[in-house]
Short mmCIF file of C-alpha atoms and ligand atoms in Angstrom, two decimals:
data_model
loop_
_atom_site.label_atom_id
_atom_site.label_comp_id
_atom_site.label_asym_id
_atom_site.label_seq_id
_atom_site.Cartn_x
_atom_site.Cartn_y
_atom_site.Cartn_z
CA MET A 1 71.50 77.27 9.20
CA TYR A 2 73.06 73.94 10.11
CA ASP A 3 75.67 72.47 7.78
CA PHE A 4 74.50 68.89 7.35
CA SER A 5 77.91 67.73 6.15
CA ARG A 6 78.78 67.98 9.86
CA CYS A 7 77.82 64.65 11.42
CA LYS A 8 75.27 65.05 14.21
CA LEU A 9 76.90 62.17 16.10
CA CYS A 10 80.70 62.49 15.75
CA ALA A 11 80.85 66.16 14.61
CA SER A 12 83.32 65.43 11.80
CA HIS A 13 82.63 67.05 8.43
CA SER A 14 82.27 63.65 6.80
CA ALA A 15 78.54 63.30 6.14
CA HIS A 16 77.36 62.97 2.56
CA PRO A 17 73.87 63.20 1.02
CA THR A 18 73.27 59.54 0.21
CA TYR A 19 69.58 58.61 -0.04
CA HIS A 20 67.39 61.17 -1.77
CA LEU A 21 63.78 60.91 -0.61
CA LYS A 22 60.90 62.96 -1.97
CA ASN A 23 61.10 65.80 0.56
CA THR A 24 64.32 65.12 2.41
CA THR A 25 67.78 63.57 2.06
CA ILE A 26 69.47 61.04 4.31
CA TYR A 27 73.07 61.98 5.09
CA VAL A 28 75.50 59.18 5.93
CA CYS A 29 78.69 59.88 7.88
CA ALA A 30 81.80 58.31 6.32
CA GLU A 31 83.57 58.55 9.68
CA CYS A 32 81.11 56.90 12.10
CA GLY A 33 78.32 55.62 9.84
CA PHE A 34 75.54 57.71 11.41
CA HIS A 35 72.37 58.27 9.31
CA PHE A 36 70.31 61.46 9.68
CA ILE A 37 68.12 63.66 7.50
CA ASP A 38 68.67 67.26 6.45
CA HIS A 39 65.86 68.69 8.52
CA LEU A 40 65.62 70.36 11.94
CA ASP A 41 62.53 71.39 13.88
CA ILE A 42 62.10 75.01 14.84
CA ILE A 43 62.05 75.11 18.63
CA PRO A 44 61.12 78.42 20.25
CA SER A 45 63.76 79.60 22.70
CA GLY A 46 63.64 81.72 25.83
CA SER A 47 60.34 83.46 26.49
CA GLN A 48 59.29 83.28 22.83
CA ASP A 49 56.47 80.83 22.21
CA ASP A 50 54.81 80.99 18.83
CA ASP A 51 52.97 77.73 19.29
CA THR A 52 49.42 78.83 19.94
CA THR A 53 47.75 75.60 18.85
CA THR A 54 45.06 74.90 21.38
CA LEU A 55 43.05 71.94 22.40
CA ASP A 56 39.70 71.61 20.59
CA ARG A 57 37.26 68.70 20.59
CA LYS A 58 38.88 67.10 17.56
CA SER A 59 42.42 67.16 18.94
CA LEU A 60 41.14 66.03 22.32
CA ASP A 61 39.58 62.93 20.73
CA TYR A 62 42.70 62.32 18.67
CA ILE A 63 44.98 62.42 21.71
CA ASP A 64 42.55 60.23 23.70
CA GLY A 65 42.99 57.59 21.00
CA ARG A 66 46.77 57.90 21.06
CA ILE A 67 46.82 57.61 24.85
CA ASP A 68 44.88 54.34 24.65
CA ALA A 69 47.30 52.99 22.06
CA GLN A 70 50.35 53.90 24.17
CA SER A 71 48.96 52.82 27.49
CA ARG A 72 50.09 49.19 27.52
CA GLN A 73 53.58 50.04 26.33
CA LEU A 74 54.08 52.84 28.84
CA ARG A 75 52.81 50.68 31.70
CA GLY A 76 55.41 48.13 30.62
CA ASN A 77 58.03 50.87 30.67
CA LEU A 78 57.02 51.75 34.24
CA LEU A 79 57.54 48.11 35.26
CA LEU A 80 60.99 48.21 33.68
CA VAL A 81 61.89 51.37 35.62
CA SER A 82 60.56 49.89 38.87
CA ARG A 83 62.70 46.77 38.48
CA HIS A 84 65.82 48.97 38.73
CA ARG A 85 64.81 51.90 40.92
CA SER A 86 61.61 52.40 42.84
CA PRO A 87 59.84 55.53 41.57
CA ALA A 88 58.44 56.19 45.06
CA GLY A 89 60.00 59.42 46.32
CA ALA A 90 62.34 59.61 43.31
CA HIS A 91 62.84 62.84 41.34
CA CYS A 92 61.95 61.88 37.79
CA LEU A 93 62.29 63.73 34.50
CA ASP A 94 60.35 62.51 31.47
CA ILE A 95 61.63 64.09 28.27
CA GLY A 96 59.29 64.22 25.30
CA ALA A 97 56.40 63.52 27.64
CA GLY A 98 53.76 63.88 24.91
CA ALA A 99 50.28 63.98 26.39
CA GLY A 100 51.60 63.26 29.89
CA LEU A 101 50.60 59.63 30.40
CA PHE A 102 54.02 58.45 31.55
CA PRO A 103 54.52 61.31 34.04
CA SER A 104 51.05 60.57 35.39
CA LEU A 105 51.94 56.87 35.85
CA LEU A 106 55.15 57.89 37.64
CA ALA A 107 53.19 60.27 39.88
CA GLU A 108 50.72 57.48 40.73
CA ALA A 109 53.73 55.35 41.71
CA GLY A 110 54.82 58.05 44.16
CA ALA A 111 57.47 59.86 42.13
CA VAL A 112 58.12 63.59 42.15
CA VAL A 113 57.59 64.27 38.46
CA HIS A 114 58.98 66.80 36.01
CA GLY A 115 58.30 66.62 32.29
CA ILE A 116 59.32 68.31 29.05
CA GLU A 117 57.09 68.57 26.00
CA PRO A 118 57.69 71.16 23.24
CA GLN A 119 54.21 70.92 21.71
CA ASN A 120 51.62 73.17 23.31
CA LEU A 121 48.70 70.93 22.41
CA PHE A 122 50.12 68.03 24.41
CA ARG A 123 51.01 70.25 27.36
CA GLU A 124 47.44 71.52 27.51
CA TYR A 125 46.12 67.99 27.33
CA ALA A 126 48.45 66.78 30.10
CA LEU A 127 47.25 69.55 32.37
CA LYS A 128 43.58 69.07 31.58
CA ARG A 129 43.48 65.29 31.66
CA PHE A 130 46.15 64.36 34.23
CA GLY A 131 46.77 67.61 36.12
CA ILE A 132 50.42 67.37 35.07
CA LEU A 133 52.26 70.60 34.31
CA LEU A 134 54.80 69.95 31.55
CA HIS A 135 57.61 72.36 30.66
CA ARG A 136 58.19 73.82 27.24
CA GLU A 137 61.92 74.43 27.83
CA THR A 138 64.05 71.74 26.21
CA ILE A 139 66.79 70.03 28.21
CA ASP A 140 69.58 72.29 26.93
CA ASP A 141 67.72 75.33 28.34
CA ARG A 142 69.20 77.23 31.31
CA TYR A 143 66.03 76.39 33.24
CA TRP A 144 67.23 72.78 33.52
CA GLN A 145 70.99 73.10 33.14
CA GLN A 146 71.35 75.75 35.84
CA GLY A 147 68.41 74.92 38.08
CA PHE A 148 68.60 71.11 38.08
CA ALA A 149 72.29 70.19 37.69
CA GLY A 150 72.90 66.68 39.09
CA PHE A 151 69.33 66.61 40.43
CA PHE A 152 67.32 63.72 38.98
CA ASP A 153 67.28 60.13 40.18
CA ILE A 154 65.57 58.92 37.00
CA ALA A 155 65.44 60.32 33.46
CA THR A 156 63.30 58.74 30.76
CA LEU A 157 63.16 59.28 26.98
CA TRP A 158 60.54 57.02 25.42
CA ASP A 159 60.64 57.20 21.63
CA VAL A 160 62.37 60.55 21.75
CA ILE A 161 66.02 60.38 20.76
CA GLU A 162 65.20 59.66 17.09
CA HIS A 163 63.02 62.81 17.00
CA VAL A 164 65.20 65.53 18.54
CA ASN A 165 67.35 67.93 16.49
CA PHE A 166 70.67 67.06 18.15
CA PRO A 167 70.57 63.72 19.98
CA ALA A 168 74.15 63.82 21.31
CA GLU A 169 73.58 67.27 22.83
CA THR A 170 70.21 66.16 24.23
CA LEU A 171 71.79 63.17 26.00
CA ARG A 172 74.65 65.32 27.27
CA GLY A 173 72.02 67.67 28.69
CA VAL A 174 70.29 64.70 30.33
CA SER A 175 73.56 63.49 31.83
CA ALA A 176 74.17 66.94 33.35
CA VAL A 177 70.84 66.95 35.22
CA THR A 178 71.16 63.32 36.39
CA LYS A 179 72.54 62.53 39.84
CA PRO A 180 75.71 60.46 40.16
CA GLY A 181 74.34 56.92 40.41
CA GLY A 182 71.10 58.08 38.76
CA TRP A 183 69.26 56.14 36.06
CA LEU A 184 68.57 56.75 32.39
CA PHE A 185 65.94 54.75 30.52
CA LEU A 186 65.30 55.12 26.82
CA ASP A 187 63.96 53.30 23.81
CA THR A 188 64.30 53.94 20.11
CA PRO A 189 63.99 52.06 16.81
CA ARG A 190 67.30 50.49 15.84
CA ARG A 191 68.88 51.08 12.47
CA ASP A 192 70.81 47.82 12.39
CA SER A 193 67.63 45.95 11.61
CA LEU A 194 66.67 43.68 8.75
CA PHE A 195 63.97 46.15 7.70
CA TYR A 196 66.51 48.94 7.33
CA ARG A 197 68.73 46.75 5.16
CA ILE A 198 65.74 46.03 2.96
CA CYS A 199 65.13 49.81 2.68
CA GLU A 200 68.72 50.28 1.50
CA TRP A 201 68.66 47.34 -0.93
CA SER A 202 65.38 48.42 -2.40
CA TYR A 203 66.62 51.97 -2.90
CA ARG A 204 69.86 50.85 -4.53
CA LEU A 205 68.37 48.12 -6.71
CA SER A 206 65.80 50.57 -8.06
CA GLY A 207 68.47 53.19 -8.82
CA GLY A 208 66.96 55.49 -6.18
CA SER A 209 63.37 55.38 -7.42
CA ASN A 210 62.02 53.15 -4.65
CA ARG A 211 62.02 55.54 -1.69
CA LEU A 212 58.78 54.48 -0.07
CA LEU A 213 60.29 52.14 2.51
CA PHE A 214 62.71 54.82 3.66
CA GLU A 215 59.87 57.33 3.80
CA SER A 216 58.14 55.11 6.36
CA LEU A 217 61.17 55.67 8.65
CA TYR A 218 62.13 59.32 8.16
CA SER A 219 60.12 62.47 7.62
CA PRO A 220 60.83 66.21 7.48
CA GLN A 221 57.45 66.88 9.10
CA PRO A 222 57.74 68.53 12.55
CA PHE A 223 58.66 66.17 15.41
CA ARG A 224 59.10 63.10 13.22
CA HIS A 225 62.13 60.78 12.88
CA LYS A 226 65.33 62.61 12.01
CA GLN A 227 67.95 59.95 12.79
CA LEU A 228 68.26 56.30 13.72
CA PHE A 229 71.01 54.72 15.80
CA THR A 230 72.60 51.33 15.56
CA ARG A 231 72.99 49.50 18.82
CA SER A 232 76.73 50.20 19.03
CA GLN A 233 76.36 53.88 18.09
CA LEU A 234 73.88 54.43 20.92
CA VAL A 235 75.90 52.45 23.46
CA ASN A 236 79.10 54.35 22.55
CA LEU A 237 77.29 57.66 22.87
CA VAL A 238 75.80 57.04 26.31
CA GLU A 239 79.12 55.65 27.56
CA ARG A 240 80.98 58.69 26.24
CA ILE A 241 78.78 61.01 28.30
CA GLY A 242 79.23 59.18 31.58
CA PHE A 243 76.66 56.37 31.69
CA THR A 244 77.18 52.63 32.01
CA VAL A 245 74.78 50.38 30.13
CA VAL A 246 73.08 48.10 32.64
CA SER A 247 70.88 46.31 30.11
CA LEU A 248 70.04 46.56 26.45
CA ASN A 249 67.33 44.47 24.92
CA SER A 250 64.24 44.23 22.88
CA SER A 251 61.58 44.09 25.55
CA VAL A 252 58.63 41.73 25.39
CA PHE A 253 56.48 44.81 24.89
CA ARG A 254 58.28 45.75 21.70
CA PRO A 255 58.78 44.40 18.21
CA ASN A 256 62.33 43.25 17.52
CA ASP A 257 63.61 46.28 15.70
CA ARG A 258 63.52 48.48 18.79
CA MET A 259 66.08 48.70 21.54
CA VAL A 260 65.48 49.51 25.17
CA LEU A 261 68.44 50.84 27.13
CA VAL A 262 68.84 50.95 30.88
CA CYS A 263 71.85 53.03 31.93
CA ARG A 264 73.33 54.27 35.15
CA LYS A 265 75.45 57.34 35.67
CA SER A 266 78.75 56.55 37.35
CA GLN A 267 78.90 57.37 41.06
CA ASP A 268 81.97 59.53 40.71
CA ALA A 269 80.63 61.43 37.65
CA ARG A 270 79.83 65.08 38.05
ZN1 LIG B 301 79.89 60.74 12.17
#
């Protein structure tokens, strides 16, 4: 059982339960200001896989709809990647690959593609629809850390870092499998947004009874948002683990409260 007073970003025991939502609590770190909820997903480890959800007609239709909705954004993401490093011939790792659309776009562009997706339903879909075999093992697994150390030219995490149990450990794991000089691309909603301030004001002004705005951002449901980064928190984290930020912006494909990071691992990093 994780002790949520331990900050998931700076590891100091300085986090306090601050915003009490209906089914979860947002902890705020007094040391580094990180916000995260007191919930972790259960991820099967090793050979154990309890997730036997399979693809039926209904889920197939549902994922088809999601794929359509994501298509424009992910094609934009591919353009962004291509502006920095041609995917042709590159070894790419897409983490949190979902239904496999982004890996399939990379493969079309000539990349050698690997992908990670913890949910069985999406892995089945990716195989059926795109012929893409996604891995269940998360990035901290020995499969990646021992078999692919310093291997990838390009790593991508689209809308992922706010969902994982331990984002600092996830990015450290990504850094370890990225080549010196390799690229990291990620996007995530930013917490230093006007909307987030309104969430906080509305909670405080109502004496904690208006939680609805916060509940649109965080949820204890499996694979939903567990933490949100400010711009400087995310930049400091990626720099601490050996990347240099090449660009950080809100892309034309995104509303303003998201940030898109392009990072490069230093040439002399190991
Ligand atoms: Zn902290």
